[in-house]
mmCIF file of C-alpha atoms in Angstrom:
data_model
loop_
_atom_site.group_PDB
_atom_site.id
_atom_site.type_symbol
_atom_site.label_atom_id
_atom_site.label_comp_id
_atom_site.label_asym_id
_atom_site.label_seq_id
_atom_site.Cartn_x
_atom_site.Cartn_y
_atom_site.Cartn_z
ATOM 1 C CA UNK A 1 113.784 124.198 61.027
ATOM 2 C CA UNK A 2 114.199 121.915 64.236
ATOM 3 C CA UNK A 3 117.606 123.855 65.130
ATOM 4 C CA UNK A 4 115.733 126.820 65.038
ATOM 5 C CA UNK A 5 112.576 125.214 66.873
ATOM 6 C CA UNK A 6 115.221 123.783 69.545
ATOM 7 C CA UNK A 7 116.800 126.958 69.794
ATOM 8 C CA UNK A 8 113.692 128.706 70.354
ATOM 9 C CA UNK A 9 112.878 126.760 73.760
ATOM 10 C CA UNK A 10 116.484 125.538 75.073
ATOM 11 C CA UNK A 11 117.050 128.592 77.316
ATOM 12 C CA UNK A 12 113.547 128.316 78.710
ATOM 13 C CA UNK A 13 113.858 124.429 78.883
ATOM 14 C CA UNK A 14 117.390 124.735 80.895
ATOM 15 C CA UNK A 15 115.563 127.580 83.213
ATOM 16 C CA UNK A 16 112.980 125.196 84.178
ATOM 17 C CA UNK A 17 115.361 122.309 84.677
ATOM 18 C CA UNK A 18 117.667 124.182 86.825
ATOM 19 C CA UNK A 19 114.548 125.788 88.803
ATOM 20 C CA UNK A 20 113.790 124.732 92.310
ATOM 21 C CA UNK A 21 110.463 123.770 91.668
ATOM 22 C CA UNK A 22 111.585 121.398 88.884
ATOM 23 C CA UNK A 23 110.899 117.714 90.143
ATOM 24 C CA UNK A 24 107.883 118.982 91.817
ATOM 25 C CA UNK A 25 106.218 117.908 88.595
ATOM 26 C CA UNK A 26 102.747 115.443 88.743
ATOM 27 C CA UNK A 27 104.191 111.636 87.784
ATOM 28 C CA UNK A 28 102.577 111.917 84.501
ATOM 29 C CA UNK A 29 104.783 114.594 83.104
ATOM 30 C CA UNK A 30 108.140 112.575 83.972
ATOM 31 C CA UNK A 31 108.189 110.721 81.011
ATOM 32 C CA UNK A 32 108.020 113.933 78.797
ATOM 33 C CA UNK A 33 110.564 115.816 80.582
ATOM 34 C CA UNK A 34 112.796 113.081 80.507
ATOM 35 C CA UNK A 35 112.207 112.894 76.550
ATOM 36 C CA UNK A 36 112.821 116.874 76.069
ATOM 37 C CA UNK A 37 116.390 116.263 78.166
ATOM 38 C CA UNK A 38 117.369 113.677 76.349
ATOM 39 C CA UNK A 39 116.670 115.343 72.956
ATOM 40 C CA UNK A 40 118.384 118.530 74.649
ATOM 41 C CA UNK A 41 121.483 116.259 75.565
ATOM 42 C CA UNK A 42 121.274 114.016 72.300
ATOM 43 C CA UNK A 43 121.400 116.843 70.012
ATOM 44 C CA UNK A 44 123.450 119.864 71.708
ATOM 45 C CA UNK A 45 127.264 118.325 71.565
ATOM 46 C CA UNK A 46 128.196 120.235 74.162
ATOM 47 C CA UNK A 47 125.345 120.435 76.940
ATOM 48 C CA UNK A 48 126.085 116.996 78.732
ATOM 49 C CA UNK A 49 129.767 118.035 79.493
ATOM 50 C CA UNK A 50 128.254 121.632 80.027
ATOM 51 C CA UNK A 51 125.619 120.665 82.552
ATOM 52 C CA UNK A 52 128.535 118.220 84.307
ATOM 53 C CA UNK A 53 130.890 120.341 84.872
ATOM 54 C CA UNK A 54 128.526 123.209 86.459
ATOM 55 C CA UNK A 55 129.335 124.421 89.655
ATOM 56 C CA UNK A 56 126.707 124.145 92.200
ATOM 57 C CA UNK A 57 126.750 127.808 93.136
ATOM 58 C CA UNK A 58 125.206 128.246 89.581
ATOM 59 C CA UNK A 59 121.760 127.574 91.414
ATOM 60 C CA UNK A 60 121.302 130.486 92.879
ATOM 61 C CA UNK A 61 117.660 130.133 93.152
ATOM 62 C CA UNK A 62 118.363 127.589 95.747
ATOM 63 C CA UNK A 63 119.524 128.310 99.366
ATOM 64 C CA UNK A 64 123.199 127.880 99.653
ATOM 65 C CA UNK A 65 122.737 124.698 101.860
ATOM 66 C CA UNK A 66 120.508 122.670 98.805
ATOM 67 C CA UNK A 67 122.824 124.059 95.732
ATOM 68 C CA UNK A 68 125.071 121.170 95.565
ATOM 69 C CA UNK A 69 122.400 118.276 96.333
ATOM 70 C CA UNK A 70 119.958 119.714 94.224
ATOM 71 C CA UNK A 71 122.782 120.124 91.010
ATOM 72 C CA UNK A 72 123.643 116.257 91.932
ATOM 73 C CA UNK A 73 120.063 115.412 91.755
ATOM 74 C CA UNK A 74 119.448 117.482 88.127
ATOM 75 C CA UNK A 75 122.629 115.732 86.857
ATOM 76 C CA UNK A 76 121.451 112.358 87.705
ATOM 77 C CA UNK A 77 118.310 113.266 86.334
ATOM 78 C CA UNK A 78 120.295 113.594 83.109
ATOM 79 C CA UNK A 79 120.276 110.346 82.021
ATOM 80 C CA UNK A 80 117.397 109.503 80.786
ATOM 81 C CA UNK A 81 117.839 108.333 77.838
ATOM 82 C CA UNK A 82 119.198 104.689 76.435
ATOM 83 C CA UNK A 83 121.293 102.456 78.099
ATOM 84 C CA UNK A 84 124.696 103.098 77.536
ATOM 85 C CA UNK A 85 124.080 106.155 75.629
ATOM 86 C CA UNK A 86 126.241 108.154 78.182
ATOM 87 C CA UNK A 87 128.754 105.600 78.962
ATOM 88 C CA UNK A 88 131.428 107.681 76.938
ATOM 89 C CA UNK A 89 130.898 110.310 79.543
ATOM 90 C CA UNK A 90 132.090 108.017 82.157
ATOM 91 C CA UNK A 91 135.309 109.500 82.837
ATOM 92 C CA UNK A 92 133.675 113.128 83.494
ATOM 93 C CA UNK A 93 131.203 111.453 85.954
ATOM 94 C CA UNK A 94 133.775 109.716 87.821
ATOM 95 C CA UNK A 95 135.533 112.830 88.043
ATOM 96 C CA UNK A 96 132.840 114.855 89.300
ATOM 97 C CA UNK A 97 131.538 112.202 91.748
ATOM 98 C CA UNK A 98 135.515 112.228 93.035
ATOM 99 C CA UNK A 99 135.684 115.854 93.313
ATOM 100 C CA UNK A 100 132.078 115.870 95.604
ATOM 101 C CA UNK A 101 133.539 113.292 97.405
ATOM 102 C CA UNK A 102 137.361 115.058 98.312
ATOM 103 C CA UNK A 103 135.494 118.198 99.525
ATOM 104 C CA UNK A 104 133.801 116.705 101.823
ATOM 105 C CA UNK A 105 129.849 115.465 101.858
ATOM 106 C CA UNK A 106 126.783 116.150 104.227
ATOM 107 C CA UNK A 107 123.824 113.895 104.545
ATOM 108 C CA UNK A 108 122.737 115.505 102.012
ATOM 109 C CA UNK A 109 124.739 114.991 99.592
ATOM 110 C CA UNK A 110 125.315 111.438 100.199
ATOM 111 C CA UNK A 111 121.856 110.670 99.649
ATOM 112 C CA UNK A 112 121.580 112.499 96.028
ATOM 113 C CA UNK A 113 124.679 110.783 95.697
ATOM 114 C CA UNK A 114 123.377 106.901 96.156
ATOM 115 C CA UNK A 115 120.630 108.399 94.019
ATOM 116 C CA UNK A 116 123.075 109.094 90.996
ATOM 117 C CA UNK A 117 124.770 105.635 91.618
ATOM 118 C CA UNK A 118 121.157 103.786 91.390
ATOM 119 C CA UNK A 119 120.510 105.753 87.702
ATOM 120 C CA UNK A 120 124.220 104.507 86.813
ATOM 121 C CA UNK A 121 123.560 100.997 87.254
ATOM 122 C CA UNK A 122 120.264 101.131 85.261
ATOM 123 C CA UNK A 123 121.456 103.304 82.203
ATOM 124 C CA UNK A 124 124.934 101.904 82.282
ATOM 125 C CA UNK A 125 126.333 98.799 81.368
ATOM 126 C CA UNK A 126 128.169 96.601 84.253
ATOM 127 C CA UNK A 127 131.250 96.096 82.078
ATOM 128 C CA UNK A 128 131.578 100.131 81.781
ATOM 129 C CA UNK A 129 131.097 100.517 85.485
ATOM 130 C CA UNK A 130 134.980 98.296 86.596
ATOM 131 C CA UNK A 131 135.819 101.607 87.910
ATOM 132 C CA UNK A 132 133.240 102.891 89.560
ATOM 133 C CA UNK A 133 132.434 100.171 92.092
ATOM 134 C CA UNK A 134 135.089 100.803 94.237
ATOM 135 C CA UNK A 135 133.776 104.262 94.857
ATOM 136 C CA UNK A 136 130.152 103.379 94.739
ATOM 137 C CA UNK A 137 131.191 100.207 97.369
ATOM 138 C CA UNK A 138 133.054 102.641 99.133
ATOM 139 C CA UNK A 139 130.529 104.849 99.866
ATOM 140 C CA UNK A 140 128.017 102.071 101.189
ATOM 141 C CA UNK A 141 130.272 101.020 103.692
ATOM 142 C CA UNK A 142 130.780 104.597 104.810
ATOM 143 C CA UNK A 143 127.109 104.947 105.587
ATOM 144 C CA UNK A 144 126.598 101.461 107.043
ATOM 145 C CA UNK A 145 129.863 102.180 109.485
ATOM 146 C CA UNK A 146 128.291 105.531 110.263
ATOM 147 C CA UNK A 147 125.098 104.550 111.034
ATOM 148 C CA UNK A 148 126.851 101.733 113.585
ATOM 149 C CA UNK A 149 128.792 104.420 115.291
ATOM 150 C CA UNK A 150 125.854 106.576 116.143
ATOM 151 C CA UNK A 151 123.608 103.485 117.411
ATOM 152 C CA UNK A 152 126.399 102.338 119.729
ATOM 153 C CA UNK A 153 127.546 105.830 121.333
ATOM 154 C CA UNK A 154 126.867 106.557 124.570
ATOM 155 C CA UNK A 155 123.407 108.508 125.315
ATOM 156 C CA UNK A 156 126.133 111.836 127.068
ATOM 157 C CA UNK A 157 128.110 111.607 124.125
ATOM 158 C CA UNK A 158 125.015 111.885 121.533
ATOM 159 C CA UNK A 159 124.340 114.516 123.426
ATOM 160 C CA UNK A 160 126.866 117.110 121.404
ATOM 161 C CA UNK A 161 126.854 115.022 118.041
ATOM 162 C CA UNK A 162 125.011 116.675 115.535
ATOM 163 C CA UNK A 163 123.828 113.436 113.514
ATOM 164 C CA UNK A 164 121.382 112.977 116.295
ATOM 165 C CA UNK A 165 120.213 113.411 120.124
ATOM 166 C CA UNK A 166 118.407 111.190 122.521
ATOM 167 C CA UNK A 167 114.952 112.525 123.440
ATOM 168 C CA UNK A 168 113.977 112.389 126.888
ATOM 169 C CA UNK A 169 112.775 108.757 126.918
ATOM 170 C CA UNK A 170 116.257 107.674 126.018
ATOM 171 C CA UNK A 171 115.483 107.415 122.205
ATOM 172 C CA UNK A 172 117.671 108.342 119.421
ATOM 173 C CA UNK A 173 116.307 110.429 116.833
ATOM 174 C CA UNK A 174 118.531 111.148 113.697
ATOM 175 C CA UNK A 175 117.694 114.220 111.574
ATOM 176 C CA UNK A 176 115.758 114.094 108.231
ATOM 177 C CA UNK A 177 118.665 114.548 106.357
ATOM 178 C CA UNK A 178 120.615 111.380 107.891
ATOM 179 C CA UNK A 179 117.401 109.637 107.494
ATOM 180 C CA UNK A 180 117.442 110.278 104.169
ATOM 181 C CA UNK A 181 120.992 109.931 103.576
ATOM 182 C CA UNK A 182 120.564 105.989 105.122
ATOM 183 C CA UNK A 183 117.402 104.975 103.117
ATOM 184 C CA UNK A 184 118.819 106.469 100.138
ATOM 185 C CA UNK A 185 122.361 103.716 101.381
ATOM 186 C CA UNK A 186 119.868 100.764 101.678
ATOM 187 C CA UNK A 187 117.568 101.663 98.356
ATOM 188 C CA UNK A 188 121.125 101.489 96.927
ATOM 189 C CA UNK A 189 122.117 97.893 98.631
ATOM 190 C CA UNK A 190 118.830 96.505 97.505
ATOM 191 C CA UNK A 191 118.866 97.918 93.648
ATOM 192 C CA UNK A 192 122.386 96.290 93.509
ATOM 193 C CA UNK A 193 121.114 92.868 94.997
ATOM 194 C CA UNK A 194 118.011 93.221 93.028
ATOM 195 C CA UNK A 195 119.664 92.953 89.474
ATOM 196 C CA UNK A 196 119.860 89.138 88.204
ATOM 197 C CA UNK A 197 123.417 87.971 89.034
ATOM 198 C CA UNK A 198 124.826 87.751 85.519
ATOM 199 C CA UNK A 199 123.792 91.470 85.142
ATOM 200 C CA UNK A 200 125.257 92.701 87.905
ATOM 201 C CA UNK A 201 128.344 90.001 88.113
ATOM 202 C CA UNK A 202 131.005 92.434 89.739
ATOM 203 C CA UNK A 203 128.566 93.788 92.753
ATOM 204 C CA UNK A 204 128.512 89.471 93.799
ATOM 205 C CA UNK A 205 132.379 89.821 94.692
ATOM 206 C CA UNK A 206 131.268 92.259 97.013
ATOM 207 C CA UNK A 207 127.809 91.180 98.453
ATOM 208 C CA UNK A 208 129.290 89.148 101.071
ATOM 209 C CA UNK A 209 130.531 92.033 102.908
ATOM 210 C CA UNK A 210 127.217 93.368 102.962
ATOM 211 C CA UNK A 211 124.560 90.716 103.577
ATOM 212 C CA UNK A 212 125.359 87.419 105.397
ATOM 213 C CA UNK A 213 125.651 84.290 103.093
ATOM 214 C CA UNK A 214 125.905 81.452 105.569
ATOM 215 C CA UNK A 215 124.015 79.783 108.236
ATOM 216 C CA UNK A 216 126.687 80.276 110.935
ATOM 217 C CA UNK A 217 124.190 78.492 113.799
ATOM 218 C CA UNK A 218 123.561 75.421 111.321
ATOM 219 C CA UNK A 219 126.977 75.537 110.038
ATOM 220 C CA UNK A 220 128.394 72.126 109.983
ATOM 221 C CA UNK A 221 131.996 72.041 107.987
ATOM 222 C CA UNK A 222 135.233 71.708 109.447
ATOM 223 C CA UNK A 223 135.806 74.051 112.152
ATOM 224 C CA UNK A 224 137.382 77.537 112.165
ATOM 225 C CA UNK A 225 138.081 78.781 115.873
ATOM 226 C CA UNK A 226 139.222 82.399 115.882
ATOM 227 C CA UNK A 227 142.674 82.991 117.206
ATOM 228 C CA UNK A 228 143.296 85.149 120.345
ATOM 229 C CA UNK A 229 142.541 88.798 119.518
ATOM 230 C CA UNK A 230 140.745 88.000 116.088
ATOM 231 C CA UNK A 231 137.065 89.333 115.394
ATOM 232 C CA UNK A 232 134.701 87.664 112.979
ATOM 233 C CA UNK A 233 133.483 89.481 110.457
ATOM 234 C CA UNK A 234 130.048 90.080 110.325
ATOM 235 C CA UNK A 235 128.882 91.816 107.557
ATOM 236 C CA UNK A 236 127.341 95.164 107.687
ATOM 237 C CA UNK A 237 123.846 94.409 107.773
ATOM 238 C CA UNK A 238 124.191 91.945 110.621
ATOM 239 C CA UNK A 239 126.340 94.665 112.213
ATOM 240 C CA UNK A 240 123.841 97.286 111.973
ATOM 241 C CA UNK A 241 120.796 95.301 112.936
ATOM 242 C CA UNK A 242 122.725 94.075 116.032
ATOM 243 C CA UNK A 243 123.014 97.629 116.887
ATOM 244 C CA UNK A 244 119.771 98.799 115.844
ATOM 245 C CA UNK A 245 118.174 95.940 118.249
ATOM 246 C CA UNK A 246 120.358 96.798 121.200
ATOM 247 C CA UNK A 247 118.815 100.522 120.998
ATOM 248 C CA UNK A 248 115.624 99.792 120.268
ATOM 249 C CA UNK A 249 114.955 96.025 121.447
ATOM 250 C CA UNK A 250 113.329 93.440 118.977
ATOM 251 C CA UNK A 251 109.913 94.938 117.451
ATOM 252 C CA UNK A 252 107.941 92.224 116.570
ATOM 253 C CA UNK A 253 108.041 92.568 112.860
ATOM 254 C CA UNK A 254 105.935 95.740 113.095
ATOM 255 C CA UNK A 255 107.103 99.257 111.976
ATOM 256 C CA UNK A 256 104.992 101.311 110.730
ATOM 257 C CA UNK A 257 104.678 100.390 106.643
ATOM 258 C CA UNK A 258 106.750 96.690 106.620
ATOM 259 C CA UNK A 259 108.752 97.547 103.212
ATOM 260 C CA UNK A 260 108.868 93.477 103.534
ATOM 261 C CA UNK A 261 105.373 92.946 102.059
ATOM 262 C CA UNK A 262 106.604 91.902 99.006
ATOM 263 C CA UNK A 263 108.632 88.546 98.980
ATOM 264 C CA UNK A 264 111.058 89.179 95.890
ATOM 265 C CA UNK A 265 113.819 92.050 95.295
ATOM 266 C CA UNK A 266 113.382 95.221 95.620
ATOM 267 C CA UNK A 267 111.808 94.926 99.039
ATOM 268 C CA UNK A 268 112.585 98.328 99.912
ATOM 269 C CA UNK A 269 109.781 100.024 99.041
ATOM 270 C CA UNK A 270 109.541 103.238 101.583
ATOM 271 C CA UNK A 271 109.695 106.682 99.931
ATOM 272 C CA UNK A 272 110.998 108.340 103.789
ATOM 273 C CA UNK A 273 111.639 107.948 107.010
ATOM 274 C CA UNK A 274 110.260 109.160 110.373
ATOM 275 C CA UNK A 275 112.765 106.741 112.068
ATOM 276 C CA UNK A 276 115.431 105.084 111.637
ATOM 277 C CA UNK A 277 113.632 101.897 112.852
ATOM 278 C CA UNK A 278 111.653 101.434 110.203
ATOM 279 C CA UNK A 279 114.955 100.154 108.094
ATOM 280 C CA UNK A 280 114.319 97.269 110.360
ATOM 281 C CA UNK A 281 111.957 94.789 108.273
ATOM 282 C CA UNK A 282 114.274 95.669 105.898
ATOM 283 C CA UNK A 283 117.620 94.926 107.357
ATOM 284 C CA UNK A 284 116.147 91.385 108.923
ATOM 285 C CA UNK A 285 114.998 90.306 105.043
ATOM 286 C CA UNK A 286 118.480 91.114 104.052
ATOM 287 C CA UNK A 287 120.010 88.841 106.776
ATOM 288 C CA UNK A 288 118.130 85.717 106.106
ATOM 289 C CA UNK A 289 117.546 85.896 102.493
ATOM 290 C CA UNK A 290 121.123 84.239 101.217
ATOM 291 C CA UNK A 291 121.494 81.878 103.878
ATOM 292 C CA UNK A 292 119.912 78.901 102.816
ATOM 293 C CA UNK A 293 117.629 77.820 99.813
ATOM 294 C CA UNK A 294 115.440 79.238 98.231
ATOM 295 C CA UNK A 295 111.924 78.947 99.576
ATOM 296 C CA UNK A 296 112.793 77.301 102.914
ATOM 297 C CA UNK A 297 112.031 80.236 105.148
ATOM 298 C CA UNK A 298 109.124 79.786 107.866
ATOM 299 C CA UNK A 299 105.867 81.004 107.097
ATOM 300 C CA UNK A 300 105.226 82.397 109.963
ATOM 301 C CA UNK A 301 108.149 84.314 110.504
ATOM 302 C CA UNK A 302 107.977 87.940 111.061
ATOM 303 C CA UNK A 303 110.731 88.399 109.042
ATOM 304 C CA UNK A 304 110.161 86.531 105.664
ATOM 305 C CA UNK A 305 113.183 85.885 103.908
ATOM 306 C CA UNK A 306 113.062 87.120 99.956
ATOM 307 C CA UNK A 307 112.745 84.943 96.920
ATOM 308 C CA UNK A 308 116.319 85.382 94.805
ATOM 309 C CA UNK A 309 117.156 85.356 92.194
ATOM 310 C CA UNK A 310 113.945 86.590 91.026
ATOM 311 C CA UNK A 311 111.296 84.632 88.997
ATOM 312 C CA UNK A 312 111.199 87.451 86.365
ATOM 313 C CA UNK A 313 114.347 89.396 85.773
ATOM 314 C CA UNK A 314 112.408 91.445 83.122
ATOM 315 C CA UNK A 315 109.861 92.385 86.250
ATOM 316 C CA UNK A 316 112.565 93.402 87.902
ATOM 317 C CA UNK A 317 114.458 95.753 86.393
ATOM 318 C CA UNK A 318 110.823 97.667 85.373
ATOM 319 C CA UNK A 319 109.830 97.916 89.244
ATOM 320 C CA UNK A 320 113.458 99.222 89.521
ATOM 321 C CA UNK A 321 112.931 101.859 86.664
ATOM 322 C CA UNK A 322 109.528 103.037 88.476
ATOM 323 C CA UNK A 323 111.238 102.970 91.813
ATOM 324 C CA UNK A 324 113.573 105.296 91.254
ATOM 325 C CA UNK A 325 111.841 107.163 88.799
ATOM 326 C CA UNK A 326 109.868 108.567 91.574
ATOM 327 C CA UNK A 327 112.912 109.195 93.514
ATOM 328 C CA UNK A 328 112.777 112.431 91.776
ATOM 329 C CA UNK A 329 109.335 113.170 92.854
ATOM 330 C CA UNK A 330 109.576 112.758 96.142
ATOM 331 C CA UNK A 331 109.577 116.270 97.191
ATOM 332 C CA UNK A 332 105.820 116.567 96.012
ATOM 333 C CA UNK A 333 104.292 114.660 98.740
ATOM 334 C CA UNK A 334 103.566 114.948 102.396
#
């Protein structure tokens, strides 16, 4: 009787999942969709690998621009169910994620892409995810450099770049889609320095290259004076705030919504951006938060340093789970 009950609705359930209009669902129906997928997935042997390995011109009810993003975003939607209750399927996710990534991304893509890696690191196990870090890692550093590039070129040469264009006060503006492809970067960075350590222990070989860990100003161990030629390396968060305050100047600690009200991880808290400045708060908690102890930040400093690790790891993880569960909502407002 269920097989023939489950029969009954899976074609209409898979048109409605596949439909444009989809994720433009009120908040309280989330929860139920994401039980009818996962009793689609758990008890149809061959859907998950089915609904993987679809091409994204199988949405034809999207325009030909928002196929593949929007196939990315129903896939990571996918898993929804228990932790670890995919993590067979890793291979054919790697797979797929490699093949997006050898034919080339756009904004876009990228930022459904940081999407899917932020659902992977909830409903998948750090020991199953060895393989995917240097990928996922990969990616981040792609963004961060990119983002770099564009604040540093000249205002002429912005000029024919398509990733932005300086207005006539000088500005740079970046389109929605690389504003969304950089938030979706950063909600990435802080998920993955939001889980307590010993959950996340392979992401802390690579934190340093992301987020400065030492006090160089109040460093005082044994010297180390860069040879002739030699750059230090600054991670990319100090990179890209450098660059970001060269364009824009120092702003006082106030952009718009501060995504730095809250003192513990996540801190990122925006669901869009109208500019690229508003990453700022962000980017300045990130730089002083691992530098010194915990709790010795000033007061009265615009840019509060976060509490980590966390108090509550349990907290945690659920402010991550409602986080990104409206990730998939986002479409519904403004």
């Amino acid at each position: 009787m269920q097989y023939y009950t489950k029969r009954a609705w899976k074609k209409e359930v898979l048109e409605l999942y596949l439909d444009p209009l989809f994720f433009h669902m009120d908040p309280s129906c989330t929860c139920h969709w994401r039980a009818i997928i996962d009793h689609l997935l758990t008890h149809e042997k061959t859907m998950f690998k089915d609904l993987m390995s679809m091409q994204s011109s199988s949405l034809k009810l999207f325009p030909s621009v928002e196929q593949k993003p929007m196939l990315l975003k129903s896939q990571a939607f996918m898993f929804s169910g228990e932790l670890d209750q995919y993590h067979l399927y890793l291979p054919l996710i790697q797979e797929r994620l490699t093949e997006n990534l050898r034919m080339g991304q756009t904004p876009s893509i990228a930022a459904q892409m940081f999407l899917m890696f932020r659902v992977l690191l909830l409903r998948i196990s750090p020991q199953h995810l060895t393989s995917l870090w240097p990928i996922m890692v990969t990616e981040l550093i792609r963004s961060f450099v990119r983002l770099e590039k564009s604040l540093k070129e000249d205002k002429e040469a912005l000029k024919t770049k398509a990733r932005g264009a300086p207005e006539k006060n000088g500005v740079l503006t970046f389109s929605p889609s690389d504003l969304d492809m950089y938030l979706s970067a950063c909600k990435f960075l802080d998920m993955a320095i939001s889980f307590p350590p010993e959950r996340m222990p392979l992401f802390q070989m690579y934190r340093w290259a992301f987020v400065p860990e030492v006090d160089v100003d109040s460093y005082s161990g044994p010297e180390n004076h860069l040879l002739e030629g030699e750059q230090e390396c600054a991670p990319h968060i100090s990179r890209v705030l450098e660059a970001l305050q060269r364009r824009y100047g120092e702003l006082n600690g106030v952009v718009g919504e501060s995504s730095t009200e809250r003192l513990e991880f996540p801190v990122l808290t925006l669901r869009s951006l109208s500019s690229i400045t508003q990453l700022q708060p962000f980017l300045h908690t990130l730089s002083c938060s691992f530098r010194g102890r915990p709790g010795n930040s000033d007061p009265s400093d615009p840019w509060p340093a976060a509490v980590y690790p966390a108090h509550c790891s349990e907290a945690v993880l659920r402010r991550l789970e409602v986080i990104t569960e409206g990730e998939f909502l986002s479409s519904m407002e403004g």
